[in-house]
XYZ file of C-alpha atoms in Angstrom:
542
model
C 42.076 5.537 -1.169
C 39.499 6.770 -4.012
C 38.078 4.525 -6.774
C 36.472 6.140 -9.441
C 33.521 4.522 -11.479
C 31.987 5.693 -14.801
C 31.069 4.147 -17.911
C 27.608 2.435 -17.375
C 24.414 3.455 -16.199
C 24.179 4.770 -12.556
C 21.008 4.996 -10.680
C 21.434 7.018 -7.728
C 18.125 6.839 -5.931
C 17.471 10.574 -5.585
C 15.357 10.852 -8.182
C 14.246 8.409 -11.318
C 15.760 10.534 -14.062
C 18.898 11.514 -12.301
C 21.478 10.207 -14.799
C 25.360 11.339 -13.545
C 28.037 9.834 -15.554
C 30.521 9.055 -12.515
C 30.602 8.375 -8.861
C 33.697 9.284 -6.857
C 34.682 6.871 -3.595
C 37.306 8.177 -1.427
C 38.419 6.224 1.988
C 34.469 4.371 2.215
C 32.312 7.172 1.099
C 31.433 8.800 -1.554
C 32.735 12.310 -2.416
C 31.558 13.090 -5.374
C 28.329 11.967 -8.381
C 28.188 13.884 -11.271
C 30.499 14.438 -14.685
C 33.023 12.356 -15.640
C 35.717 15.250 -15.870
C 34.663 17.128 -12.595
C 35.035 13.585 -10.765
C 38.691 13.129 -12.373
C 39.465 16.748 -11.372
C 39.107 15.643 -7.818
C 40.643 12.163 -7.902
C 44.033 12.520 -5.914
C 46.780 10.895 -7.575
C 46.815 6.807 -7.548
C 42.739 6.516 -7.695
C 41.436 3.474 -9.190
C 39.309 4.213 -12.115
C 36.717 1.608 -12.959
C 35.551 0.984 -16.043
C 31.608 -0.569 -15.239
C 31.784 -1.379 -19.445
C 28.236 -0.911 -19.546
C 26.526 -2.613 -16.324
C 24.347 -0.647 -13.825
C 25.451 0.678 -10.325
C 23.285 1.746 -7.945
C 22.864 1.920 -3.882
C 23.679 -1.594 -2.415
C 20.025 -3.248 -0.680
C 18.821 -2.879 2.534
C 17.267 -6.178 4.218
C 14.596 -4.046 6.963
C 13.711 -7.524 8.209
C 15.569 -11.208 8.225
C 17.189 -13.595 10.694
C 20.574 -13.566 10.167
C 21.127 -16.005 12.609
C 18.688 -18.395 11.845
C 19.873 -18.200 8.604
C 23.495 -18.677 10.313
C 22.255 -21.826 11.855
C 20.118 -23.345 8.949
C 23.625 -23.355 7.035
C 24.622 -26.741 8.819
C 20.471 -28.547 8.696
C 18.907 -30.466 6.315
C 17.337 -28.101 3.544
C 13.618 -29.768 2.623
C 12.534 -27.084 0.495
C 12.078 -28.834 -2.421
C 10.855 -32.141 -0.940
C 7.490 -33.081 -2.597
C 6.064 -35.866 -0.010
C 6.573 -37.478 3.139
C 8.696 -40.015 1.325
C 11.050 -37.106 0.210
C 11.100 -35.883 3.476
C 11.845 -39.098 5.015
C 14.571 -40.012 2.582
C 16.418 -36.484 2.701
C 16.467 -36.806 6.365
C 17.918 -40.247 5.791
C 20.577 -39.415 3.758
C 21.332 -36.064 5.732
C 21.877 -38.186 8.779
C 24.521 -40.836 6.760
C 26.549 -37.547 5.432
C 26.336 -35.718 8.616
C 27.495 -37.896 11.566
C 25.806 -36.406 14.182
C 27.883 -36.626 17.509
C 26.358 -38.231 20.803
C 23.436 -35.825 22.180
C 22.636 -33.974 19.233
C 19.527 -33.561 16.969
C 18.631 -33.914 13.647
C 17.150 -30.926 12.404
C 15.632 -30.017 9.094
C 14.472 -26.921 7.401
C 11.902 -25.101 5.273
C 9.225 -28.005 4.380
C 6.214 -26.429 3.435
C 3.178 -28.722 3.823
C 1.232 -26.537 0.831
C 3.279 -28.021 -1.567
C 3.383 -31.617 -0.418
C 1.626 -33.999 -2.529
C -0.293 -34.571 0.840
C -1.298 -31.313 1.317
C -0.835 -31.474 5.017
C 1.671 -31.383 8.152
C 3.825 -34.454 8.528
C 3.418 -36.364 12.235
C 5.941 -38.239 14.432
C 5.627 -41.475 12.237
C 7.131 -39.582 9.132
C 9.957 -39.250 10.693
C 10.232 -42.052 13.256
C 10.973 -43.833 10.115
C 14.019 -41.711 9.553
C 15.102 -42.497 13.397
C 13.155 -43.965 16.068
C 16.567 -43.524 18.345
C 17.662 -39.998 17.790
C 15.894 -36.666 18.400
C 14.480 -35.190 14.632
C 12.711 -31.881 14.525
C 11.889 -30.257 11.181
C 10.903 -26.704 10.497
C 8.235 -25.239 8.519
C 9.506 -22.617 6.215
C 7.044 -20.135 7.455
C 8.866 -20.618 11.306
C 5.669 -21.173 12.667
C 5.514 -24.492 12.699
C 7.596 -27.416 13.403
C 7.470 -31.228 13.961
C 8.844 -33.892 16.238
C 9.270 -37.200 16.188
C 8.574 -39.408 19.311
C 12.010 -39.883 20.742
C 12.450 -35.679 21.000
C 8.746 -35.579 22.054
C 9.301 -37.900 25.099
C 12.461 -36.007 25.893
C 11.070 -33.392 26.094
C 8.308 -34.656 28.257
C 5.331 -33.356 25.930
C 2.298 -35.896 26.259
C -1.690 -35.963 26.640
C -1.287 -34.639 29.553
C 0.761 -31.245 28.151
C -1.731 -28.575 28.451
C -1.386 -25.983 24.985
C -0.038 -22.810 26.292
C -2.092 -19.355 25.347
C -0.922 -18.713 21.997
C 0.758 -21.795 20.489
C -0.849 -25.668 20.003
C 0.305 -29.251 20.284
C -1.154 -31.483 17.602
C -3.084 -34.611 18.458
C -4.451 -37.631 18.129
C -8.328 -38.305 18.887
C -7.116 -39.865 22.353
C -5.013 -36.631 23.368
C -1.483 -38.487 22.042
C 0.626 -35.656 20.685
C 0.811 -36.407 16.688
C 4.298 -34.474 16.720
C 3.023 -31.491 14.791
C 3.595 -28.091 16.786
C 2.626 -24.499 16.182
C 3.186 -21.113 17.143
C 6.025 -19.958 19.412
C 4.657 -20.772 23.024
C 4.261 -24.233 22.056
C 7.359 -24.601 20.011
C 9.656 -23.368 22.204
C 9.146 -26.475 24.359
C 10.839 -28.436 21.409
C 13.358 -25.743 20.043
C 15.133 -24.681 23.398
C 16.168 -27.765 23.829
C 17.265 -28.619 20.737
C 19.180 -25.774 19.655
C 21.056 -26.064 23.070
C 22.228 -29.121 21.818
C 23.472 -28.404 18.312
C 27.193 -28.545 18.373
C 28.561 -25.975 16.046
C 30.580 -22.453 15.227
C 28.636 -20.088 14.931
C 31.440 -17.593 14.009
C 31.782 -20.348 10.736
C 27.977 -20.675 10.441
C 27.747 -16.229 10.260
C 30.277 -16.077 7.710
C 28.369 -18.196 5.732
C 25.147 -16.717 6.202
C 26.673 -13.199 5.043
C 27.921 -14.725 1.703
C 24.407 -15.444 1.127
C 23.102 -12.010 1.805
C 26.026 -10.766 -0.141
C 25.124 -12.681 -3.456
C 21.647 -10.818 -3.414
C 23.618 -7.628 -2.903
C 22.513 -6.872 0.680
C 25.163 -4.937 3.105
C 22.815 -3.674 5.885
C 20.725 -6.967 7.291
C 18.660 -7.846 10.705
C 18.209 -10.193 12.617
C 14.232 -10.085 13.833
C 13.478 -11.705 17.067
C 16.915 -12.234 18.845
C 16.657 -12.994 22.556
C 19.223 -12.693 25.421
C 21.313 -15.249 24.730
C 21.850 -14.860 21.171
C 22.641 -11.175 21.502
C 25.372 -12.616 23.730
C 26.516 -14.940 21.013
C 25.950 -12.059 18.139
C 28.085 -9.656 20.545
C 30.832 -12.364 21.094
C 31.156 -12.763 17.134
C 31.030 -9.302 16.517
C 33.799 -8.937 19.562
C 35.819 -11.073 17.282
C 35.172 -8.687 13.872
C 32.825 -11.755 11.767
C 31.218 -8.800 10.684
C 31.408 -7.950 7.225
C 27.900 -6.458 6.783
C 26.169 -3.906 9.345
C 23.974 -6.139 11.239
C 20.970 -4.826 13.366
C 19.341 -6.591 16.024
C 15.769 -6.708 17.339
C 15.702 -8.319 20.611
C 12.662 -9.629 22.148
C 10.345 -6.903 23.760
C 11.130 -8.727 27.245
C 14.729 -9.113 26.998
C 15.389 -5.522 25.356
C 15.860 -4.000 28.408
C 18.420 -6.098 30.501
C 20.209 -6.402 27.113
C 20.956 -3.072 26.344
C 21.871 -2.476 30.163
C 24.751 -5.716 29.830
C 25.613 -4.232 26.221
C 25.398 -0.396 26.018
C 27.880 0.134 23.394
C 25.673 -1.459 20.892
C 22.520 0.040 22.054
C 20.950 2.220 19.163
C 24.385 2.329 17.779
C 26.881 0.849 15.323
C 30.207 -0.957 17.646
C 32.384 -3.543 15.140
C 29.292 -4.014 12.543
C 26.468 -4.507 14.593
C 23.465 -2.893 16.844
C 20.468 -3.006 18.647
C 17.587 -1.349 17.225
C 14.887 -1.889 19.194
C 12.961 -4.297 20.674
C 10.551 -7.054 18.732
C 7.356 -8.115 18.846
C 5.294 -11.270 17.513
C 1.525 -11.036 17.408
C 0.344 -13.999 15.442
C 1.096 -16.383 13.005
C 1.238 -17.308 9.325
C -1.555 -16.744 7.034
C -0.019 -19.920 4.685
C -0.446 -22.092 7.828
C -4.195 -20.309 8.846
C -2.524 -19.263 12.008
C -2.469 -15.331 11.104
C -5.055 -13.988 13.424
C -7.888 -12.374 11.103
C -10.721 -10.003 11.743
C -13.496 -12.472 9.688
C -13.219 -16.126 9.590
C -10.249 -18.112 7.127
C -12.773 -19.162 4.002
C -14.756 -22.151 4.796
C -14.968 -21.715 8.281
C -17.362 -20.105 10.135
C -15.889 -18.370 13.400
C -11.851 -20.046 13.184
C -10.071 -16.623 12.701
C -6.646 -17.873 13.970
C -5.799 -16.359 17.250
C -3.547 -13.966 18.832
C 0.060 -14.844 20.007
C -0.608 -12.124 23.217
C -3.323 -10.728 24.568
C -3.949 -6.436 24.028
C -2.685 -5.708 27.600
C -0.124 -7.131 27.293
C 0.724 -5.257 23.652
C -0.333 -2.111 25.664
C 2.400 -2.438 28.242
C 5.299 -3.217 26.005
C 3.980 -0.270 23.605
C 3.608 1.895 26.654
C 7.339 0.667 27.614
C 8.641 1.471 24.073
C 7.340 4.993 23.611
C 8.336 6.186 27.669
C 11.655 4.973 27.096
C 12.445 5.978 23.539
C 12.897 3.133 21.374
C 11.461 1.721 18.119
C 9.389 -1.355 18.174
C 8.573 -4.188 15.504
C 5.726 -6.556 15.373
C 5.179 -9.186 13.188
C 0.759 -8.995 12.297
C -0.127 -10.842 9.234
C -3.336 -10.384 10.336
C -5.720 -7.817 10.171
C -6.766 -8.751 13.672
C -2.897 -8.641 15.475
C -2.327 -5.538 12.941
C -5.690 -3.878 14.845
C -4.212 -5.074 18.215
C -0.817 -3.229 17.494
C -2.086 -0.227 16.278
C -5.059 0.242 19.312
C -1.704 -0.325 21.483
C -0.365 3.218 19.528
C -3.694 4.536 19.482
C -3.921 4.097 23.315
C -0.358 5.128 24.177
C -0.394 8.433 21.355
C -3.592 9.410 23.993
C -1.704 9.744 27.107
C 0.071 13.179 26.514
C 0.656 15.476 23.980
C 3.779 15.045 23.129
C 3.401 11.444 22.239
C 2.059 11.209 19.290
C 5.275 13.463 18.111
C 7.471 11.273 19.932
C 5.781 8.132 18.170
C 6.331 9.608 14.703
C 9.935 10.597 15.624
C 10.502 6.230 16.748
C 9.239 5.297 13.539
C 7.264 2.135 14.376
C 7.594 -0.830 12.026
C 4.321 -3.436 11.332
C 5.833 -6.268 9.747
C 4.575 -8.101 6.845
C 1.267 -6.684 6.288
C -0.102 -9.541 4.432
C -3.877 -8.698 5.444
C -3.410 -5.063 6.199
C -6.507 -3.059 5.847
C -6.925 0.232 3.980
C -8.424 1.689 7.180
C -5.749 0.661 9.007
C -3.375 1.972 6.643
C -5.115 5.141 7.169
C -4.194 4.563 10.962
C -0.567 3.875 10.231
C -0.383 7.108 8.589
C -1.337 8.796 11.598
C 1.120 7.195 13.517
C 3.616 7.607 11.250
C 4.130 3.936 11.383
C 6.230 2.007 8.855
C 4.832 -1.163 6.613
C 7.084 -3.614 5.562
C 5.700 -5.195 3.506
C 6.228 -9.499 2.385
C 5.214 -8.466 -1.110
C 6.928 -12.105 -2.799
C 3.861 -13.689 -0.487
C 1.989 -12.888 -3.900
C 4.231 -15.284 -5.602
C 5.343 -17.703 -3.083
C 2.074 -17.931 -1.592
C -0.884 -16.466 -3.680
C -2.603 -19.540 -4.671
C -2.455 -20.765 -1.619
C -4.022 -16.951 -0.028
C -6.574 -16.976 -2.388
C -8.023 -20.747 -1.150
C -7.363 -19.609 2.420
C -9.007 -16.054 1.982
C -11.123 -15.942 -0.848
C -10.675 -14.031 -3.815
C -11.693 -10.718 -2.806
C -9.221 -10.487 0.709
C -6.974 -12.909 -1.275
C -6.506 -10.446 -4.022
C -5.545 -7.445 -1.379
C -2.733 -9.133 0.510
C 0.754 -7.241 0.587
C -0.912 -3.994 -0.244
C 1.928 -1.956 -1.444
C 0.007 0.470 -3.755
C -2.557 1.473 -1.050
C 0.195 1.887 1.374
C 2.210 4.133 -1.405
C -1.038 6.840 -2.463
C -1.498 6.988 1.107
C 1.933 8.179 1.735
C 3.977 5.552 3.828
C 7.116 4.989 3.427
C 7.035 1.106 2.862
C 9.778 -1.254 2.750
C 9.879 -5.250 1.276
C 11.677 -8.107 2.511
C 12.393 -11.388 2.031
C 12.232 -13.011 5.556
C 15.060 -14.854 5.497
C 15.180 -17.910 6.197
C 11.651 -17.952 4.992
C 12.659 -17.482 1.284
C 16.343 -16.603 0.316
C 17.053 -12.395 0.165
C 16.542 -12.106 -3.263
C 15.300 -8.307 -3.492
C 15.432 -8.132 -6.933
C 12.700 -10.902 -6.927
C 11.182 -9.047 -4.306
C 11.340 -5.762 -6.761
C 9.155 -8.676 -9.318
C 6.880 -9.304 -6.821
C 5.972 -5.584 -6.135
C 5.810 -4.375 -10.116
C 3.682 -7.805 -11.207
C 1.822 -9.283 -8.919
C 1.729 -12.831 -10.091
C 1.067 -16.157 -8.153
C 3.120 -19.499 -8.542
C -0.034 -20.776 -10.961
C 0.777 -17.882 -13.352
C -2.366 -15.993 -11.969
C -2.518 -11.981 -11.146
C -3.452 -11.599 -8.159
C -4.645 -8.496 -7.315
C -2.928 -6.064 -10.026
C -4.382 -2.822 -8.953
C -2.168 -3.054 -5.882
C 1.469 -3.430 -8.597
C 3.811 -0.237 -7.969
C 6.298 1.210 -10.738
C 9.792 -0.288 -10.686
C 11.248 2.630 -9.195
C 8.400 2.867 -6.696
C 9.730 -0.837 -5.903
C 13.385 -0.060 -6.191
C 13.049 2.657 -3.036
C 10.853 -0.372 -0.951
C 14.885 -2.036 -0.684
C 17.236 0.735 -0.741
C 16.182 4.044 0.580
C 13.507 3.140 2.205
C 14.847 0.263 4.275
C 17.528 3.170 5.071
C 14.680 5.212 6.613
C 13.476 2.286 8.903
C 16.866 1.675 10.587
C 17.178 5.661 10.997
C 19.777 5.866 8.630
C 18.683 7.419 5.279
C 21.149 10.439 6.236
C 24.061 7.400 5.383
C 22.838 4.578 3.414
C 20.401 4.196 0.736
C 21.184 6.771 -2.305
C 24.125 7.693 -4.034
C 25.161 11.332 -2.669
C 28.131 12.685 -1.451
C 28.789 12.102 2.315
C 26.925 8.659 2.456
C 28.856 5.401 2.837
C 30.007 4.033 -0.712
C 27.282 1.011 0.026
C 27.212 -0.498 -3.802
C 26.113 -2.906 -5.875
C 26.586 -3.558 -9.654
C 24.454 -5.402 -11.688
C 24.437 -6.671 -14.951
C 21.523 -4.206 -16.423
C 19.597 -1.792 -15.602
C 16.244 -2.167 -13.381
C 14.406 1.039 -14.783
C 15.331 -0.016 -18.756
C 14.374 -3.811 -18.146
C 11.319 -5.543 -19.317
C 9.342 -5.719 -16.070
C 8.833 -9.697 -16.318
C 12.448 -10.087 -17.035
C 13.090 -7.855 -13.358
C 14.054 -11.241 -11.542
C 16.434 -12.177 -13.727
C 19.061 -9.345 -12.984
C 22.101 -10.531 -12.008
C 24.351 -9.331 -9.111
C 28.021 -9.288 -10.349
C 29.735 -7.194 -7.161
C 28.484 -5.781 -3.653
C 30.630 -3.250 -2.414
C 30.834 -2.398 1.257
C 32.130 0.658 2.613
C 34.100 1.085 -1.218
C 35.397 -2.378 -0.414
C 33.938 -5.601 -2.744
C 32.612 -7.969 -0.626
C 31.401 -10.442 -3.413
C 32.208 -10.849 -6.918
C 29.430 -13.332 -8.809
C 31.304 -16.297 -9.585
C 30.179 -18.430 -13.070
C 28.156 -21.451 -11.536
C 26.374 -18.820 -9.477
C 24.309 -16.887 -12.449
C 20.924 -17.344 -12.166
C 18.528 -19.971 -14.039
C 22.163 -22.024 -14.177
């Protein structure tokens, strides 16, 4: 089967002024970019010719880190994002509980409150939402996923009291008497809550996946991740995938601890593609949220005098799994939004590049990945380069969370988060993403972010770190390819590599630069098959 498109700008990714006026598709990939009559002179008989009347086409985007299954399971919570108070909170929890009619056992969960942008300008506590139940289990998530809150019925099941000591890494909130408030932080500590209550949400996650890809689809996205999956949700991601819910090509991180009995029960995903999905690698978490002034830092959060935030592990134990990664030959992520946890993950490199010769090759060739970056040094980008390491990079932090960086870091450190510039003249081949379910996988806001640099407020915030737009363009296309080990298939237009598409209603590199988040996606194309057409009610600022 061949499709032919022509007749609109097509931006291939190799290089910013390559300009061909067709691209051939024949059975998935693409056989041919260049002139309009060579790619007719190849077209077999009963090709499709498409007619893009004017509208751009260009490589579909690559997500290099989300939660796909998060995302899957945030489909069927409460959504808080744009509650204002406690009293919003408490009243869409309300009214998501009438609607939803939760069957006997279950929870009532809600997602992505943000306590920045509450007119209280703090964490909500137990009695928030006792007043939306004080007989069924609530738990609400902060949007960063570092953070999340319980009210007293779910905090006694759980047996969490004075008594619960906090576990290295994570915190229970409290009253001045001990009393847990409700309010819960970092992973160790949440996990307490969330294992239990995900155990007990009743619902298909086949359903719940399918939905999740639409979402990804309608930012153009066909290769996504899912960061941070442990042993039993590979099983569940395996079962779905068993079952072809697949659409997109889905690649897992699992959990540095669970990698290796995972791969072991599920070889024929391991490091390769089986029905849509893989396993990558293996994941790492080193610290918090700089938004929630749990991002371990090397100098103190502004205002404070020593309170740094603190690390989610200590460095022997990021020296064995490091160690682990490099013996045995796979790639590892870690999520440091500090400078501190980025320092801790790159001495872990340092140390394990030291031990023979051939390591430091064999490092390069793994392609480590330090996610997010927000405080990144330029001394430690320096490092990274050395190691060959990847940065991807949370670049829409500058928009989503600027103000709130600047208050927590001062102007100066502020200014530098999501360095994408230094990490560019220094070489590194950067990626963005979104974080998804942190903020939805817009990557043309994401391209925004990258070329302007501007906070919520209106305010630059640190301009000499803004990249070109093409610069920004390769952060979610070809460079996202390179992460997953895959630029050789996905991330340019060129013969051989999968027809991975998307067309959008104008062109990126003629577009005023503030006007970059407004591009619309009209069609994703998988594989030379369209995934997603944009319906009407779906354009943006509609």
């Amino acid at each position: 089967m061949q499709k032919l498109y022509y007749g609109g700008d097509i931006v291939t990714m190799r290089e910013e002024t390559d300009a061909p006026e067709a691209v051939l598709v024949t059975d998935g990939k693409i056989s041919y970019v260049g002139e309009l009559a060579e790619a007719r002179r190849q077209c077999l008989p009963g090709a499709e010719e498409i007619d893009l009347e004017g509208k751009t086409l260009m490589p579909s985007f690559i997500d290099p880190h989300s939660h796909i299954a998060m995302l899957a399971q945030y489909t069927d919570f409460a959504n808080l994002g744009k509650c204002t108070s406690f009293k919003d909170l408490a009243v869409t929890l309300s009214d998501w509980l009438k609607e939803k009619r939760l069957a006997e056992g279950e929870v009532l969960v809600g997602y992505g409150y943000d306590h920045n942008f509450l007119d209280e300008q703090q964490h909500p506590t137990k009695e928030v939402l006792d007043r939306v139940s004080d007989t069924i289990p609530v738990c609400i998530l902060h949007t960063s996923g570092h953070m999340c809150v319980a009210n007293s019925v779910l905090l006694r099941e759980c047996g969490i009291t004075a008594d619960t000591p906090d576990p290295e890494g994570g915190k229970f909130g409290r009253e001045e008497d001990g009393t847990p408030n409700g309010y819960i932080e970092e992973v160790p500590a949440m996990v307490k809550v969330l294992i239990p209550v995900f155990s007990r949400v009743k619902a298909d996650f086949a359903r719940q996946l399918e939905k999740a890809q639409q979402i990804y689809l309608k930012y153009g996205i066909t290769t996504v991740q899912d960061g941070s999956t442990n042993a039993s949700g590979f099983q569940k991601l395996a079962e779905c995938a068993k079952e072809q819910v697949f659409h997109l090509d889905v690649v897992s991180y699992v959990l540095a601890d669970d990698l290796e009995k995972t791969a072991e029960e599920y070889p024929e995903y391991y490091q390769k593609y089986h029905n849509r999905l893989k396993i990558g690698g293996a994941k790492l978490i080193l610290d918090g949220s700089p938004q929630g002034r749990s991002a371990w830092l090397r100098k103190p959060y502004e205002g404070e005098e020593t309170y740094c935030g603190y690390p989610a592990h200590t460095q022997e134990e990021t020296d064995r799994w490091v160690e682990t990664a490099v013996e045995k030959g796979y790639q590892l992520l870690a999520h440091c939004n500090g400078d501190a946890a980025s320092g801790q993950y790159l001495a872990a490199f340092e140390k394990a590049a030291a031990k023979t010769p051939e390591n430091p090759e064999k490092i390069r060739a793994l392609r480590p990945v330090m996610i997010h970056c927000q405080t990144v040094g330029d001394d430690q980008l320096d490092e990274m380069k050395e190691l060959g390491m990847i940065p991807s990079i949370f670049v829409a932090h500058t928009w989503y969370w600027g103000d709130v960086h600047l208050k927590n870091l001062g102007s100066v450190r502020g200014a530098h988060i999501s360095p994408a510039r230094a990490a560019m003249e220094r070489g590194l081949i950067y990626n963005f993403h979104q974080d998804t379910p942190v903020v939805e996988p817009d990557m043309l806001h994401t391209v925004w972010c990258a070329v302007n640099r501007v906070t919520r407020s209106g305010k630059p915030i640190g301009q000499e770190q803004c990249i070109g737009v093409y610069e920004a363009l390769k952060g979610v296309t070809i460079h996202g390819a390179y992460a997953y080990h895959e630029e050789e298939r996905k991330g340019t237009l060129e013969a051989g590599k999968l027809a991975d598409m998307v067309i959008l209603d104008r062109n990126p590199l003629k577009t005023d630069k503030m006007q970059l988040r407004d591009i619309q996606v009209l069609e994703t194309i998988k594989e030379g098959k369209t995934l997603y057409i944009l319906r009407p009610d779906e354009k943006k600022n509609e």
